Coordinates of C-alpha atoms in Angstrom, one line a residue:
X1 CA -10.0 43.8 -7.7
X2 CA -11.1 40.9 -5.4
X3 CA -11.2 37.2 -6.4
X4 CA -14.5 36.1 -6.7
X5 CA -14.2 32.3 -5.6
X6 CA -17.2 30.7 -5.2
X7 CA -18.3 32.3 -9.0
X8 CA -14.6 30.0 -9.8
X9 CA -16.2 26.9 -8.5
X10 CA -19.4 27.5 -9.8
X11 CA -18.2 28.0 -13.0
X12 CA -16.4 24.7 -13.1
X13 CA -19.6 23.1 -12.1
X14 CA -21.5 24.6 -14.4
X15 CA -18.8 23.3 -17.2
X16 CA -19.7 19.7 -16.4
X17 CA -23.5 20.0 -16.8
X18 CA -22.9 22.0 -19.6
X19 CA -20.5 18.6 -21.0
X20 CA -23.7 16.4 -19.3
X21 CA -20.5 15.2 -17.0
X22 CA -22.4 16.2 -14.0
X23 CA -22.3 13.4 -12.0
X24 CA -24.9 13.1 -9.6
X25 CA -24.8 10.1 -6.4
X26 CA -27.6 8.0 -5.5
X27 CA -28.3 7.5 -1.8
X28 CA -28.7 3.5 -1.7
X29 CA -28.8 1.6 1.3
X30 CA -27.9 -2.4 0.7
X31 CA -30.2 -5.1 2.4
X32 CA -28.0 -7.2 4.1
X33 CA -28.4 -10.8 3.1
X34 CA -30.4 -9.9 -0.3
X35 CA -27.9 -8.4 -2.3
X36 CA -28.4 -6.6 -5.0
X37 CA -31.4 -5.3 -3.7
X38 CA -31.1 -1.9 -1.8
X39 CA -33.3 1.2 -1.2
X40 CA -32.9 4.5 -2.6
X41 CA -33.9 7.4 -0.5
X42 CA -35.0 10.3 -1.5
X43 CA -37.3 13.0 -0.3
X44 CA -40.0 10.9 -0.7
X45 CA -39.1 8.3 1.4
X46 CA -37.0 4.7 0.5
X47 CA -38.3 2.9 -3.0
X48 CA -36.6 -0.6 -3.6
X49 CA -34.2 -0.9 -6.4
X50 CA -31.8 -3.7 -8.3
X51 CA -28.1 -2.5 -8.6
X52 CA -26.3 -3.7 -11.9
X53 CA -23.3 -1.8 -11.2
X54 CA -21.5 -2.7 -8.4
X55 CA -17.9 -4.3 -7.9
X56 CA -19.0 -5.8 -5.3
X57 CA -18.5 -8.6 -8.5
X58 CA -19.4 -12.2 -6.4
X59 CA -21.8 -10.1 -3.4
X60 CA -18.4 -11.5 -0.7
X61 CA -19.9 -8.1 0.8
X62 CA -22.4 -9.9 1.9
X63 CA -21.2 -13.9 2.7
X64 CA -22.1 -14.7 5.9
X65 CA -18.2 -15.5 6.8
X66 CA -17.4 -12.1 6.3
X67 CA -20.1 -10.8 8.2
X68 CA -19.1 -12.9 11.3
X69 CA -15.4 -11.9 11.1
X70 CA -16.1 -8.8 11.2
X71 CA -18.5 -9.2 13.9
X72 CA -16.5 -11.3 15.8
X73 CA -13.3 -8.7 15.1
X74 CA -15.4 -5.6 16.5
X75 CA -16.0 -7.3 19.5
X76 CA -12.4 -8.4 19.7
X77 CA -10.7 -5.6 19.0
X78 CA -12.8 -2.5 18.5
X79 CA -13.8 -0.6 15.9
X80 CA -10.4 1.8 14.9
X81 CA -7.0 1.3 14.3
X82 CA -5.5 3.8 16.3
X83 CA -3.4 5.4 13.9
X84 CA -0.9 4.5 11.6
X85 CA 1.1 1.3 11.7
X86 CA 4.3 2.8 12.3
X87 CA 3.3 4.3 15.2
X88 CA 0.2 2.3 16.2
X89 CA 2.0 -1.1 15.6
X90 CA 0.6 -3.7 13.1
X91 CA -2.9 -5.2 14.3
X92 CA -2.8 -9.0 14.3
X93 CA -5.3 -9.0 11.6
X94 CA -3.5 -7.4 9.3
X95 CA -0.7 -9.3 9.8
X96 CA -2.6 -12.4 8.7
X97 CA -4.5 -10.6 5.9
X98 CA -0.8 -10.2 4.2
X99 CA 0.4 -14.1 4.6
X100 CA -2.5 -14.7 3.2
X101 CA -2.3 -12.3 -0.2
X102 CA 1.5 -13.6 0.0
X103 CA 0.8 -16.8 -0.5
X104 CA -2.4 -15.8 -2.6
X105 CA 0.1 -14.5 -5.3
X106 CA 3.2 -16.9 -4.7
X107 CA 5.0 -14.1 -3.5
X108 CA 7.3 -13.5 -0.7
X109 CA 5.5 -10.8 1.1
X110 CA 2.6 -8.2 1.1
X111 CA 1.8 -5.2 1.5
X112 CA -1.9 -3.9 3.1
X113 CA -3.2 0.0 1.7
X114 CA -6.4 1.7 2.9
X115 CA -7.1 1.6 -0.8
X116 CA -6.2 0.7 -4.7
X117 CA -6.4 4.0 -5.4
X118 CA -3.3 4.3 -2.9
X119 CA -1.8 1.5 -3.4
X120 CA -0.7 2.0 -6.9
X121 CA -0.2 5.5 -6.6
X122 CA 2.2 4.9 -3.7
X123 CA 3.9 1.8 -5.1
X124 CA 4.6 2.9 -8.7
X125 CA 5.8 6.8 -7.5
X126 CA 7.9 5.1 -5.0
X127 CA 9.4 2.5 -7.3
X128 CA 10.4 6.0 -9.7
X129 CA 12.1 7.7 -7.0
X130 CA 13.7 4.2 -5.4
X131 CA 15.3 3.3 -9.1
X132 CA 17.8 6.2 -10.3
X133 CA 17.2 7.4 -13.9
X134 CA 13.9 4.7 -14.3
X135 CA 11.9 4.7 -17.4
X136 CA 8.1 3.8 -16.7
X137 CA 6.5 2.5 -19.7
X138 CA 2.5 2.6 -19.1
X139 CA -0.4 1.5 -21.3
X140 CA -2.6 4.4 -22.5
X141 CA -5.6 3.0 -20.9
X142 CA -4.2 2.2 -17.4
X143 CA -6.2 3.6 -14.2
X144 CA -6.3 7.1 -12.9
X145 CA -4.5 5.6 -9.4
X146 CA -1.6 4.1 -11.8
X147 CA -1.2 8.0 -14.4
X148 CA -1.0 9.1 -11.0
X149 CA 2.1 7.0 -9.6
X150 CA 3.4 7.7 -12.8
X151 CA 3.4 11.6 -12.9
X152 CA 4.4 11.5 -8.7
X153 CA 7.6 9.2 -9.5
X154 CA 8.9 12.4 -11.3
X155 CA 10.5 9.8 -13.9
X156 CA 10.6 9.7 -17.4
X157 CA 7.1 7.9 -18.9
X158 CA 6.4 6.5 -22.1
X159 CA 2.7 5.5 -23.2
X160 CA 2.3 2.6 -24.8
X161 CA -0.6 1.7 -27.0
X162 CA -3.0 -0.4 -25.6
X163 CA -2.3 -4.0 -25.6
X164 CA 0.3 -3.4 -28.0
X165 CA 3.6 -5.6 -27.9
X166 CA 4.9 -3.7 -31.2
X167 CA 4.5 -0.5 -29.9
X168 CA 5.7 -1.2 -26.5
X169 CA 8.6 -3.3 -28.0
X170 CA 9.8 -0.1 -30.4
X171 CA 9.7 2.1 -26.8
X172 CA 12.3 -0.4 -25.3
X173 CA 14.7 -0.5 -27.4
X174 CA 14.8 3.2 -27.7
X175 CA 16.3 3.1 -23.8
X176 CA 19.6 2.4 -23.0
X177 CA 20.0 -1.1 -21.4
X178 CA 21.5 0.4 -18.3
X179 CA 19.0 2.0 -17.0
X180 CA 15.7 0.8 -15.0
X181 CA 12.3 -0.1 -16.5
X182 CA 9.1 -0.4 -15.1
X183 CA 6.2 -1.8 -17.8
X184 CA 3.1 -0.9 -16.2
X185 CA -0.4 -2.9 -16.6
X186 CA -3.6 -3.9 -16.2
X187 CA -4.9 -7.9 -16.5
X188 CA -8.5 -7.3 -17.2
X189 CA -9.1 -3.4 -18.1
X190 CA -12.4 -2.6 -16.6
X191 CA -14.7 -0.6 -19.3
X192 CA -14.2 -2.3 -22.3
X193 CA -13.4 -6.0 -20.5
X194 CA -10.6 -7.1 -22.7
X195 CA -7.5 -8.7 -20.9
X196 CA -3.7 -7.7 -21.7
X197 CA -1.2 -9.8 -23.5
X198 CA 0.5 -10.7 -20.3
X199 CA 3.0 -13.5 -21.5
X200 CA 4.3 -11.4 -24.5
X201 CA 4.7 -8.7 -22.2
X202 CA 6.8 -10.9 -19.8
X203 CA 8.8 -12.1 -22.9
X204 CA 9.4 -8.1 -23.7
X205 CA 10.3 -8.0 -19.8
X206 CA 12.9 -10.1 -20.0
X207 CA 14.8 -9.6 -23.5
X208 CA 15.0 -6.0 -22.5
X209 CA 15.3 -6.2 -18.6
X210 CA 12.7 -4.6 -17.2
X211 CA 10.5 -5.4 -14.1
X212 CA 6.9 -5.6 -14.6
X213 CA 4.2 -3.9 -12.5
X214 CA 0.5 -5.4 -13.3
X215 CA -2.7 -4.9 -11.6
X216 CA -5.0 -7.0 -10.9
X217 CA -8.1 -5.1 -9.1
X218 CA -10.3 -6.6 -11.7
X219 CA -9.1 -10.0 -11.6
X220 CA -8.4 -10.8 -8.0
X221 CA -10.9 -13.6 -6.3
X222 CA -12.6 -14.0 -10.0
X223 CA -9.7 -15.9 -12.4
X224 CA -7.8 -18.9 -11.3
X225 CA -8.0 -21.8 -9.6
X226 CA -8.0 -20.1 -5.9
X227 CA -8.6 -16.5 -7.3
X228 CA -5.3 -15.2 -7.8
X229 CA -6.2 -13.4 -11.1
X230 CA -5.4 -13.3 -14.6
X231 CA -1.9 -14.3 -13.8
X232 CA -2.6 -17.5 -12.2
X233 CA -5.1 -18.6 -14.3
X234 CA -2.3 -18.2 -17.0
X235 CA 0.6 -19.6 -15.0
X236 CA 2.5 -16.2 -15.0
X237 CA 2.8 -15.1 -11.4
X238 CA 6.4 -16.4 -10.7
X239 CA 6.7 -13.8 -13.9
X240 CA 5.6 -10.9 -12.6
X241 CA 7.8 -8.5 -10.2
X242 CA 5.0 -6.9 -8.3
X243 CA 1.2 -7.5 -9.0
X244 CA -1.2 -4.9 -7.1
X245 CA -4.5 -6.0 -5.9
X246 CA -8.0 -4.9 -4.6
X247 CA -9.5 -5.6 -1.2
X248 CA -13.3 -3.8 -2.7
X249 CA -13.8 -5.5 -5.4
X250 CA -14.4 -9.5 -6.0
X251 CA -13.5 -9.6 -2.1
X252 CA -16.7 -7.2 -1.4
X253 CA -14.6 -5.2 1.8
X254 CA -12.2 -2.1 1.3
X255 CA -8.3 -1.7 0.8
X256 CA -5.8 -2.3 -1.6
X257 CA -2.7 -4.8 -1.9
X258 CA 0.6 -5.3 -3.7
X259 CA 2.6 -8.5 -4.0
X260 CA 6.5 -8.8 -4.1
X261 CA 9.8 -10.1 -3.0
X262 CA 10.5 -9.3 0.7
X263 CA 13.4 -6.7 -0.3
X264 CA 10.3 -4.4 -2.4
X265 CA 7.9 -4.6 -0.5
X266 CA 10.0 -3.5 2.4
X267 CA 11.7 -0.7 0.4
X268 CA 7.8 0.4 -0.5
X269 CA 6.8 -0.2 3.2
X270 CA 9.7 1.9 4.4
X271 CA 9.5 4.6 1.5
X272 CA 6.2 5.3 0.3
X273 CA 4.4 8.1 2.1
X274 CA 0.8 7.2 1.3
X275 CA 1.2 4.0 3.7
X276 CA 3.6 5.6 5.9
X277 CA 1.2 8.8 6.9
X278 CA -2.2 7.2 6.6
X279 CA -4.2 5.4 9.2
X280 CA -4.5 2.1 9.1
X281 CA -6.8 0.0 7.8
X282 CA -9.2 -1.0 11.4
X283 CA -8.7 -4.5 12.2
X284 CA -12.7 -5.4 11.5
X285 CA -11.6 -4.8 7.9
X286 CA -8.8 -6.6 7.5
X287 CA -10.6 -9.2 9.5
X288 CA -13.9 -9.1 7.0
X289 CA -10.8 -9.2 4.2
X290 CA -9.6 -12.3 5.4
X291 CA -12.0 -14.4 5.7
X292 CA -13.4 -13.3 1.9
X293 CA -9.6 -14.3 0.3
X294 CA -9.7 -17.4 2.7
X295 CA -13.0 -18.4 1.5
X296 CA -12.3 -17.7 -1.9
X297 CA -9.1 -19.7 -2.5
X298 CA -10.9 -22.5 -1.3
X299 CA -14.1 -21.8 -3.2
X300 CA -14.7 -21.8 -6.9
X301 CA -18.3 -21.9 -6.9
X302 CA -18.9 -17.9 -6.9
X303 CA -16.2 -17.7 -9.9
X304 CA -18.3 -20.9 -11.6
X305 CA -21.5 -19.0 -11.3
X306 CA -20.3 -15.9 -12.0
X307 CA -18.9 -16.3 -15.5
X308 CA -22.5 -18.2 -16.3
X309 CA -24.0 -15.0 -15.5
X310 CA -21.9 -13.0 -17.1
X311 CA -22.2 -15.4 -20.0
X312 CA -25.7 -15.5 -20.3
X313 CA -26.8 -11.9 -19.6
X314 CA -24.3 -10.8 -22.5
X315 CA -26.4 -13.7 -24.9
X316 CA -29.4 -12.0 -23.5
X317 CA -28.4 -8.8 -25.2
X318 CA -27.5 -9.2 -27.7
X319 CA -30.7 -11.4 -28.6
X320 CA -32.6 -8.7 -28.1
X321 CA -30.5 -6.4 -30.4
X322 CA -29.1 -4.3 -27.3
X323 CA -25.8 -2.6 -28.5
X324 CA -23.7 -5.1 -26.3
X325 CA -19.3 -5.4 -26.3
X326 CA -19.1 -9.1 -26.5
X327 CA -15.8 -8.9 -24.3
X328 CA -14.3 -12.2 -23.0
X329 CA -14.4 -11.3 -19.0
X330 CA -16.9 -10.0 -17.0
X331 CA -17.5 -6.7 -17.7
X332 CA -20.7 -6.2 -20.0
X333 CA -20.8 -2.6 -21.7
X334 CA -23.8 -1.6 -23.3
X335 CA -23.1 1.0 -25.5
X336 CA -24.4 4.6 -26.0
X337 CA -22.1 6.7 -27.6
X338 CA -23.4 10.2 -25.9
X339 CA -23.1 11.6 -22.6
X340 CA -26.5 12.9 -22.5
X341 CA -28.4 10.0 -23.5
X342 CA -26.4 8.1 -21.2
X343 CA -27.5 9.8 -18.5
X344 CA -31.0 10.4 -19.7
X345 CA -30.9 6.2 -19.7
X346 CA -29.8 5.6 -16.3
X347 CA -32.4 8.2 -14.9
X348 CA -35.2 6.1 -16.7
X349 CA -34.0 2.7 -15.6
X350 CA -34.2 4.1 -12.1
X351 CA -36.7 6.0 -11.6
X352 CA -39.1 3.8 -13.9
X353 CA -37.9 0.6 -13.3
X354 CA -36.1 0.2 -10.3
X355 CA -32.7 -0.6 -11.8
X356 CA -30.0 1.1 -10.9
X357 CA -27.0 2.0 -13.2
X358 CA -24.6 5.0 -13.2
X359 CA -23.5 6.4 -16.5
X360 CA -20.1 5.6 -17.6
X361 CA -18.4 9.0 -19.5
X362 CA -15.7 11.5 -19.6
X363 CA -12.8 10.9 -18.2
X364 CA -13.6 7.6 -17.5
X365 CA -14.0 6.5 -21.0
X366 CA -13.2 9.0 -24.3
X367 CA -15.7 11.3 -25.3
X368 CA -18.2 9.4 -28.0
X369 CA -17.3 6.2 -25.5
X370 CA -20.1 6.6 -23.0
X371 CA -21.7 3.6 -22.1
X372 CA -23.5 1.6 -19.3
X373 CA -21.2 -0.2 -17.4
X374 CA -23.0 -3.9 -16.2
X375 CA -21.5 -6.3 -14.0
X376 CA -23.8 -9.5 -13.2
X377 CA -23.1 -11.1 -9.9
X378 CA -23.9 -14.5 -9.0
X379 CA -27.0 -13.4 -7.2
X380 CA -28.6 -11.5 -10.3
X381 CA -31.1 -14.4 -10.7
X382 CA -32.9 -15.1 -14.3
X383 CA -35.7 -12.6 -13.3
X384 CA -33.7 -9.8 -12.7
X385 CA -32.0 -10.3 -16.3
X386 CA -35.2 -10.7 -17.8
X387 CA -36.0 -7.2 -16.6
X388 CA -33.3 -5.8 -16.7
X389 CA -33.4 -6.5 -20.9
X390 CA -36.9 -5.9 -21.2
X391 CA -36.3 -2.1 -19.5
X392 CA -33.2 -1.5 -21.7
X393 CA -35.4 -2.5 -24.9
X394 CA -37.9 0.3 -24.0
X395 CA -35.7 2.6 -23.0
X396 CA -33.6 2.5 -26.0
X397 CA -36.9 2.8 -28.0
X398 CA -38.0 5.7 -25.9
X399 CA -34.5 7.5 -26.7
X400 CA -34.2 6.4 -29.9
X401 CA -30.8 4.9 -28.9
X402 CA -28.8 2.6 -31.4
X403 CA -29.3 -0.9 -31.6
X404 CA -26.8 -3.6 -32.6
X405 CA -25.0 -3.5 -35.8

């Protein structure tokens, strides 16, 4: 008997649009200069449509100081890196991207990752394998890049409930005091919008000696006086042992970061095979990069702007008795509560209305979680929010969705 592979795969496609997981990608094209417009193409040519969802949280994707570094960088230095850095050497760019997350963080040193995905997953598995007989502790609703660095360290995990200092505190003192501990977290978790309890987590950091690993791909450029995150905006940096970063995110570019003393981030520079065997990041990224953390320390005008929006869309609503998670960042849920009406929502906002959304459901969120996952940018004007709350009002009618308790 032969295996029949390609009835396998289908099979395990057919699973997900039997769960309504099926997750289907919209071709969108940005306009440069007017974001967060974009066209969709489809067969029928390009229609215009508003995106709600993107991480691209203050539109730095589309500053003009970005655009000219990069500009300025392809015509410098050309368009790829060459390899990796080890054997390609380190481009000048990226040399100056890392002072400047350094000193971003009040760290020592930095190091650059094609990714956040990568960067965690390399950093925490090589931390596991660096520290003999290590104990991560992770919260339960960390990122898939951070489970992932967890089960490739090959160490001994323990989950800890999210947020919770008890639970996390009864974990510790279960481990002998000899050996190492890693508590790894999130600042601002990024469907439901709350933040951790970072100081109480430091306290537990030190009474037990552990080191602390926290990310911060939701928080960098949009917390803070020069956008260093939840932990500056708290005072808590010097606290933390390494804090992990995104490049994609409130920067608008690509690439992920950690933050350390010069002895870890040498020992993850020098150990961790996802930055040892991947290309480099090209030098008109790192270049685009820099001048989006550059601008952005200086800058607090996008974070100003952003948290009005933010503010004011979540008022919007919930006025309008839109089943809204009244979360104290920037993330703005709207919830659903079934994968199938999720998705059945999203299609009607774009093909109706022009708005663009992706469903939010399994694995990403628990089953019975689903939701729409909104993130207003300083360029969402007051129109855009008007109709963006007028088409979720019909929509839930037409679906007969729940409204707010």
């Amino acid at each position: 008997m032969t295996v029949n592979y390609n009835k396998l795969f289908e099979q395990a496609i057919q699973d997900l649009k039997t769960e309504n997981r099926y997750r289907v990608f919209t071709e969108l094209g940005r306009h440069a200069g007017s974001f967060p417009r974009a066209s969709r193409h489809t067969a029928n040519g390009p229609t215009e449509v508003t995106i709600w969802c993107s991480n691209d949280y203050l539109g730095m994707g589309q500053h003009p100081k970005v655009l000219k570094a990069m500009k300025d960088a392809v015509d410098r230095y050309g368009a790829g890196a060459g390899g990796t850095r080890n054997i390609s050497g380190n481009t000048h760019m990226i040399c100056e991207l890392e002072k400047e997350l350094a000193d971003l963080h009040g760290k020592e040193s930095a190091l650059v990752f094609t990714s956040g995905y990568v960067s965690n997953d390399a950093t925490i598995s090589t931390l596991g394998k660096l520290l003999p007989g290590a104990v991560i502790l992770s919260d339960e609703l960390n990122h898939a890049s951070m489970i992932e660095g967890v089960r490739h360290s090959g160490c001994e995990k323990m989950i800890f409930r999210h947020n919770d200092i008890i639970d996390l505190e009864e974990k510790l003192k279960t481990i002998d005091p000899n050996r190492p501990k890693i508590i790894a977290f999130e600042s601002v978790y990024s469907m439901d919008g709350d933040i951790s309890p970072m100081k109480a987590i430091c306290d537990l950091a030190d009474k037990y000696n552990a080191i602390t690993y926290l990310d911060e791909v939701h928080a960098v450029g949009l917390y803070g006086p020069r956008g260093g995150g939840i932990a500056e905006r708290e005072g808590l940096m010097d606290r933390l042992t390494i804090m992990e970063g995104t490049l994609g995110k409130a920067f608008g570019i690509v690439g992920g970061f950690i933050t350390s003393t010069s002895d870890i981030v040498d020992s993850i520079r020098s150990y961790a095979s996802g930055f040892i065997f991947t290309t480099s990041m090209p030098p008109v990224i790192a270049a685009g990069a820099l001048a989006s953390v550059r601008h952005l320390k200086e800058s607090n005008a996008e974070r100003i702007s952003h948290q009005e929006r933010a503010a004011t869309l979540k008022k919007l609503l919930a006025d309008a008795g839109l089943p809204v998670l009244q979360t104290p960042t920037h993330i703005v849920p709207v919830m659903v509560y079934d994968a199938a009406l999720c998705k059945q929502a999203t299609d009607m906002l774009l093909e109706d209305y022009g708005i663009y959304i992706q469903p939010i459901n399994y694995p990403t969120v628990p089953r019975g979680e689903e939701r729409l996952r909104i993130t207003p940018s300083p360029l969402h004007d007051d129109k855009m929010m008007a109709s963006l709350v007028t088409a979720l009002k019909e929509v839930w009618g037409r679906l007969g969705l729940k409204q707010a308790a």
